Amino acid sequence: MFRVVYDIVLKGIPEELTCLTKLGEYLFARGTCVGTHTSFLCSYKDCLIKVAPQVIKPHYLTQDFVQAGAVKVIIESQDHYSLVTVTSEVHRALKECGVAVRILPE
């Protein structure tokens, strides 16, 4: 399985949240998705796309909590060509909105 992980840090600008919503609408219209427009799971072009707020697991608390302003986008596929195609579409959509996208090493 091939995998790409993007880290998105939101600065609290409303346009950034709108950007995630637009990405969700794009994928909901073209793939099979569940969830909301800002936290979802989609099957699109032989890829699995997961978009969700980043969760921090603190050592001293008994429960996890969501870190405000951080989102992970995980794209997985058995086919490297599909992975590159979908990753490019997602990256382009996020960059066009002005969201800071960082690819994480695996």
Short mmCIF file of N, CA and C in Angstrom, two decimals:
data_model
loop_
_atom_site.label_atom_id
_atom_site.label_comp_id
_atom_site.label_asym_id
_atom_site.label_seq_id
_atom_site.Cartn_x
_atom_site.Cartn_y
_atom_site.Cartn_z
N MET A 1 0.85 -1.17 0.00
CA MET A 1 0.00 0.00 0.00
C MET A 1 0.90 1.24 0.00
N PHE A 2 0.60 2.18 -0.87
CA PHE A 2 1.31 3.45 -0.93
C PHE A 2 0.51 4.49 -0.14
N ARG A 3 1.24 5.46 0.45
CA ARG A 3 0.56 6.41 1.34
C ARG A 3 1.25 7.77 1.30
N VAL A 4 0.43 8.83 1.29
CA VAL A 4 0.92 10.20 1.39
C VAL A 4 0.15 10.86 2.53
N VAL A 5 0.89 11.59 3.39
CA VAL A 5 0.26 12.28 4.51
C VAL A 5 0.58 13.77 4.40
N TYR A 6 -0.47 14.58 4.39
CA TYR A 6 -0.33 16.03 4.41
C TYR A 6 -0.70 16.54 5.79
N ASP A 7 0.04 17.51 6.25
CA ASP A 7 -0.26 18.21 7.48
C ASP A 7 -0.68 19.62 7.10
N ILE A 8 -1.84 20.04 7.56
CA ILE A 8 -2.36 21.37 7.26
C ILE A 8 -2.52 22.11 8.58
N VAL A 9 -1.87 23.25 8.68
CA VAL A 9 -2.00 24.07 9.88
C VAL A 9 -2.88 25.26 9.52
N LEU A 10 -4.02 25.35 10.18
CA LEU A 10 -4.95 26.44 9.94
C LEU A 10 -4.67 27.57 10.91
N LYS A 11 -4.63 28.76 10.41
CA LYS A 11 -4.30 29.93 11.22
C LYS A 11 -5.54 30.61 11.79
N GLY A 12 -6.71 30.03 11.56
CA GLY A 12 -7.93 30.60 12.10
C GLY A 12 -8.65 31.53 11.14
N ILE A 13 -8.16 31.63 9.92
CA ILE A 13 -8.80 32.47 8.92
C ILE A 13 -10.01 31.72 8.37
N PRO A 14 -11.19 32.34 8.32
CA PRO A 14 -12.39 31.64 7.83
C PRO A 14 -12.23 31.06 6.42
N GLU A 15 -11.41 31.68 5.59
CA GLU A 15 -11.22 31.17 4.22
C GLU A 15 -10.57 29.79 4.22
N GLU A 16 -9.75 29.52 5.23
CA GLU A 16 -9.11 28.21 5.32
C GLU A 16 -10.14 27.11 5.56
N LEU A 17 -11.08 27.36 6.45
CA LEU A 17 -12.14 26.38 6.70
C LEU A 17 -13.00 26.22 5.46
N THR A 18 -13.25 27.32 4.76
CA THR A 18 -13.99 27.27 3.51
C THR A 18 -13.25 26.41 2.49
N CYS A 19 -11.94 26.48 2.50
CA CYS A 19 -11.12 25.68 1.59
C CYS A 19 -11.31 24.19 1.85
N LEU A 20 -11.30 23.78 3.12
CA LEU A 20 -11.54 22.37 3.45
C LEU A 20 -12.94 21.96 3.02
N THR A 21 -13.89 22.85 3.18
CA THR A 21 -15.26 22.57 2.76
C THR A 21 -15.32 22.38 1.25
N LYS A 22 -14.60 23.22 0.50
CA LYS A 22 -14.58 23.09 -0.97
C LYS A 22 -13.94 21.76 -1.39
N LEU A 23 -12.86 21.38 -0.71
CA LEU A 23 -12.23 20.09 -1.00
C LEU A 23 -13.22 18.97 -0.73
N GLY A 24 -13.92 19.05 0.39
CA GLY A 24 -14.93 18.04 0.72
C GLY A 24 -16.02 17.98 -0.34
N GLU A 25 -16.52 19.13 -0.77
CA GLU A 25 -17.57 19.17 -1.80
C GLU A 25 -17.07 18.56 -3.10
N TYR A 26 -15.84 18.85 -3.49
CA TYR A 26 -15.23 18.31 -4.70
C TYR A 26 -15.20 16.78 -4.64
N LEU A 27 -14.72 16.25 -3.51
CA LEU A 27 -14.60 14.79 -3.38
C LEU A 27 -15.97 14.13 -3.21
N PHE A 28 -16.89 14.77 -2.48
CA PHE A 28 -18.23 14.21 -2.30
C PHE A 28 -18.94 14.10 -3.65
N ALA A 29 -18.71 15.04 -4.56
CA ALA A 29 -19.36 15.04 -5.87
C ALA A 29 -18.77 13.99 -6.80
N ARG A 30 -17.52 13.59 -6.59
CA ARG A 30 -16.84 12.70 -7.52
C ARG A 30 -16.58 11.30 -6.98
N GLY A 31 -16.62 11.15 -5.67
CA GLY A 31 -16.31 9.86 -5.06
C GLY A 31 -17.43 9.41 -4.14
N THR A 32 -17.15 8.38 -3.38
CA THR A 32 -18.07 7.90 -2.37
C THR A 32 -17.50 8.31 -1.02
N CYS A 33 -18.25 9.14 -0.29
CA CYS A 33 -17.72 9.72 0.94
C CYS A 33 -18.71 9.59 2.10
N VAL A 34 -18.17 9.60 3.30
CA VAL A 34 -18.96 9.68 4.53
C VAL A 34 -18.32 10.72 5.43
N GLY A 35 -19.14 11.37 6.24
CA GLY A 35 -18.64 12.36 7.17
C GLY A 35 -19.16 13.74 6.82
N THR A 36 -18.49 14.75 7.34
CA THR A 36 -18.85 16.14 7.06
C THR A 36 -17.86 16.69 6.03
N HIS A 37 -18.03 17.92 5.63
CA HIS A 37 -17.12 18.51 4.65
C HIS A 37 -15.76 18.87 5.23
N THR A 38 -15.60 18.83 6.53
CA THR A 38 -14.31 19.15 7.14
C THR A 38 -13.66 17.96 7.84
N SER A 39 -14.38 16.85 7.95
CA SER A 39 -13.85 15.63 8.54
C SER A 39 -14.54 14.46 7.84
N PHE A 40 -13.83 13.79 6.93
CA PHE A 40 -14.50 12.80 6.11
C PHE A 40 -13.54 11.70 5.64
N LEU A 41 -14.14 10.67 5.06
CA LEU A 41 -13.45 9.54 4.49
C LEU A 41 -14.04 9.32 3.10
N CYS A 42 -13.19 9.27 2.07
CA CYS A 42 -13.68 9.12 0.69
C CYS A 42 -12.92 8.03 -0.05
N SER A 43 -13.64 7.40 -0.96
CA SER A 43 -13.05 6.51 -1.94
C SER A 43 -13.16 7.24 -3.28
N TYR A 44 -12.01 7.51 -3.91
CA TYR A 44 -11.98 8.30 -5.14
C TYR A 44 -10.81 7.86 -6.00
N LYS A 45 -11.08 7.46 -7.24
CA LYS A 45 -10.04 7.03 -8.19
C LYS A 45 -9.10 5.98 -7.59
N ASP A 46 -9.67 4.94 -7.02
CA ASP A 46 -8.89 3.85 -6.43
C ASP A 46 -8.03 4.27 -5.24
N CYS A 47 -8.40 5.38 -4.60
CA CYS A 47 -7.67 5.86 -3.43
C CYS A 47 -8.63 6.02 -2.26
N LEU A 48 -8.09 5.88 -1.07
CA LEU A 48 -8.81 6.17 0.16
C LEU A 48 -8.26 7.48 0.69
N ILE A 49 -9.15 8.45 0.93
CA ILE A 49 -8.74 9.78 1.40
C ILE A 49 -9.39 10.02 2.75
N LYS A 50 -8.54 10.31 3.75
CA LYS A 50 -9.03 10.59 5.09
C LYS A 50 -8.64 12.02 5.45
N VAL A 51 -9.64 12.82 5.85
CA VAL A 51 -9.40 14.20 6.28
C VAL A 51 -10.00 14.33 7.67
N ALA A 52 -9.17 14.71 8.63
CA ALA A 52 -9.67 14.82 10.02
C ALA A 52 -8.78 15.75 10.83
N PRO A 53 -9.37 16.39 11.83
CA PRO A 53 -8.56 17.19 12.75
C PRO A 53 -7.52 16.31 13.42
N GLN A 54 -6.37 16.90 13.70
CA GLN A 54 -5.29 16.15 14.34
C GLN A 54 -5.61 15.94 15.81
N VAL A 55 -5.39 14.73 16.27
CA VAL A 55 -5.64 14.39 17.67
C VAL A 55 -4.31 14.23 18.39
N ILE A 56 -4.21 14.84 19.54
CA ILE A 56 -2.99 14.74 20.35
C ILE A 56 -3.26 13.77 21.50
N LYS A 57 -2.32 12.89 21.74
CA LYS A 57 -2.43 11.94 22.84
C LYS A 57 -1.48 12.37 23.95
N PRO A 58 -1.97 13.19 24.88
CA PRO A 58 -1.10 13.64 25.96
C PRO A 58 -0.77 12.51 26.92
N HIS A 59 0.38 12.59 27.54
CA HIS A 59 0.83 11.55 28.46
C HIS A 59 0.17 11.64 29.82
N TYR A 60 -0.30 12.80 30.17
CA TYR A 60 -0.80 12.99 31.53
C TYR A 60 -2.32 13.01 31.64
N LEU A 61 -3.03 13.07 30.51
CA LEU A 61 -4.50 13.06 30.56
C LEU A 61 -5.02 11.68 30.22
N THR A 62 -6.22 11.39 30.65
CA THR A 62 -6.81 10.08 30.39
C THR A 62 -7.59 10.03 29.09
N GLN A 63 -7.74 11.16 28.43
CA GLN A 63 -8.47 11.16 27.16
C GLN A 63 -7.75 12.01 26.12
N ASP A 64 -8.02 11.71 24.84
CA ASP A 64 -7.43 12.47 23.75
C ASP A 64 -8.18 13.78 23.59
N PHE A 65 -7.52 14.75 22.98
CA PHE A 65 -8.23 15.96 22.64
C PHE A 65 -7.78 16.43 21.27
N VAL A 66 -8.67 17.16 20.58
CA VAL A 66 -8.41 17.62 19.24
C VAL A 66 -7.61 18.92 19.31
N GLN A 67 -6.54 18.99 18.55
CA GLN A 67 -5.73 20.20 18.49
C GLN A 67 -6.38 21.15 17.49
N ALA A 68 -6.79 22.30 17.95
CA ALA A 68 -7.44 23.27 17.07
C ALA A 68 -6.46 23.75 16.03
N GLY A 69 -6.91 23.82 14.79
CA GLY A 69 -6.10 24.39 13.74
C GLY A 69 -5.18 23.43 13.02
N ALA A 70 -5.18 22.16 13.34
CA ALA A 70 -4.33 21.19 12.66
C ALA A 70 -5.19 20.09 12.05
N VAL A 71 -4.95 19.81 10.78
CA VAL A 71 -5.72 18.79 10.06
C VAL A 71 -4.73 17.89 9.33
N LYS A 72 -5.01 16.61 9.34
CA LYS A 72 -4.22 15.65 8.56
C LYS A 72 -5.06 15.16 7.39
N VAL A 73 -4.41 15.08 6.24
CA VAL A 73 -5.02 14.49 5.05
C VAL A 73 -4.17 13.29 4.70
N ILE A 74 -4.77 12.11 4.73
CA ILE A 74 -4.06 10.86 4.43
C ILE A 74 -4.66 10.27 3.17
N ILE A 75 -3.80 10.00 2.19
CA ILE A 75 -4.25 9.42 0.92
C ILE A 75 -3.51 8.09 0.75
N GLU A 76 -4.28 7.01 0.54
CA GLU A 76 -3.70 5.67 0.41
C GLU A 76 -4.22 4.99 -0.84
N SER A 77 -3.37 4.17 -1.46
CA SER A 77 -3.79 3.42 -2.64
C SER A 77 -2.83 2.25 -2.88
N GLN A 78 -3.35 1.24 -3.54
CA GLN A 78 -2.51 0.12 -3.98
C GLN A 78 -1.77 0.47 -5.27
N ASP A 79 -2.29 1.47 -6.00
CA ASP A 79 -1.77 1.86 -7.30
C ASP A 79 -1.04 3.19 -7.19
N HIS A 80 0.25 3.20 -7.49
CA HIS A 80 1.03 4.43 -7.34
C HIS A 80 0.58 5.53 -8.30
N TYR A 81 0.13 5.18 -9.49
CA TYR A 81 -0.33 6.20 -10.44
C TYR A 81 -1.58 6.90 -9.91
N SER A 82 -2.54 6.14 -9.39
CA SER A 82 -3.75 6.74 -8.81
C SER A 82 -3.39 7.62 -7.62
N LEU A 83 -2.45 7.16 -6.81
CA LEU A 83 -2.04 7.93 -5.64
C LEU A 83 -1.46 9.28 -6.05
N VAL A 84 -0.59 9.29 -7.04
CA VAL A 84 0.02 10.54 -7.49
C VAL A 84 -1.03 11.46 -8.11
N THR A 85 -1.95 10.91 -8.89
CA THR A 85 -3.00 11.71 -9.52
C THR A 85 -3.89 12.36 -8.47
N VAL A 86 -4.37 11.60 -7.52
CA VAL A 86 -5.27 12.13 -6.49
C VAL A 86 -4.52 13.08 -5.56
N THR A 87 -3.30 12.74 -5.20
CA THR A 87 -2.50 13.61 -4.34
C THR A 87 -2.29 14.97 -5.00
N SER A 88 -2.05 14.96 -6.30
CA SER A 88 -1.88 16.22 -7.04
C SER A 88 -3.15 17.05 -7.03
N GLU A 89 -4.30 16.41 -7.22
CA GLU A 89 -5.58 17.11 -7.19
C GLU A 89 -5.85 17.74 -5.82
N VAL A 90 -5.62 16.97 -4.78
CA VAL A 90 -5.85 17.46 -3.41
C VAL A 90 -4.89 18.61 -3.10
N HIS A 91 -3.62 18.45 -3.43
CA HIS A 91 -2.63 19.48 -3.16
C HIS A 91 -2.97 20.77 -3.92
N ARG A 92 -3.32 20.65 -5.19
CA ARG A 92 -3.67 21.82 -5.98
C ARG A 92 -4.88 22.54 -5.41
N ALA A 93 -5.91 21.78 -5.02
CA ALA A 93 -7.12 22.38 -4.45
C ALA A 93 -6.80 23.15 -3.16
N LEU A 94 -5.96 22.60 -2.32
CA LEU A 94 -5.61 23.27 -1.07
C LEU A 94 -4.72 24.49 -1.30
N LYS A 95 -3.75 24.40 -2.20
CA LYS A 95 -2.86 25.52 -2.48
C LYS A 95 -3.60 26.67 -3.14
N GLU A 96 -4.59 26.37 -4.00
CA GLU A 96 -5.37 27.42 -4.65
C GLU A 96 -6.14 28.25 -3.64
N CYS A 97 -6.46 27.66 -2.51
CA CYS A 97 -7.16 28.38 -1.44
C CYS A 97 -6.19 29.13 -0.54
N GLY A 98 -4.92 28.91 -0.69
CA GLY A 98 -3.94 29.60 0.14
C GLY A 98 -3.64 28.91 1.46
N VAL A 99 -4.00 27.64 1.57
CA VAL A 99 -3.74 26.89 2.79
C VAL A 99 -2.30 26.36 2.76
N ALA A 100 -1.61 26.46 3.87
CA ALA A 100 -0.24 25.96 3.98
C ALA A 100 -0.28 24.44 4.11
N VAL A 101 0.27 23.76 3.11
CA VAL A 101 0.26 22.29 3.05
C VAL A 101 1.70 21.80 3.18
N ARG A 102 1.88 20.83 4.08
CA ARG A 102 3.21 20.26 4.28
C ARG A 102 3.10 18.75 4.19
N ILE A 103 3.94 18.13 3.37
CA ILE A 103 3.94 16.68 3.26
C ILE A 103 4.81 16.11 4.38
N LEU A 104 4.32 15.07 5.02
CA LEU A 104 5.04 14.46 6.14
C LEU A 104 5.75 13.21 5.66
N PRO A 105 6.96 12.97 6.16
CA PRO A 105 7.67 11.74 5.80
C PRO A 105 7.00 10.53 6.46
N GLU A 106 7.07 9.44 5.80
CA GLU A 106 6.49 8.21 6.35
C GLU A 106 7.56 7.36 6.97
#
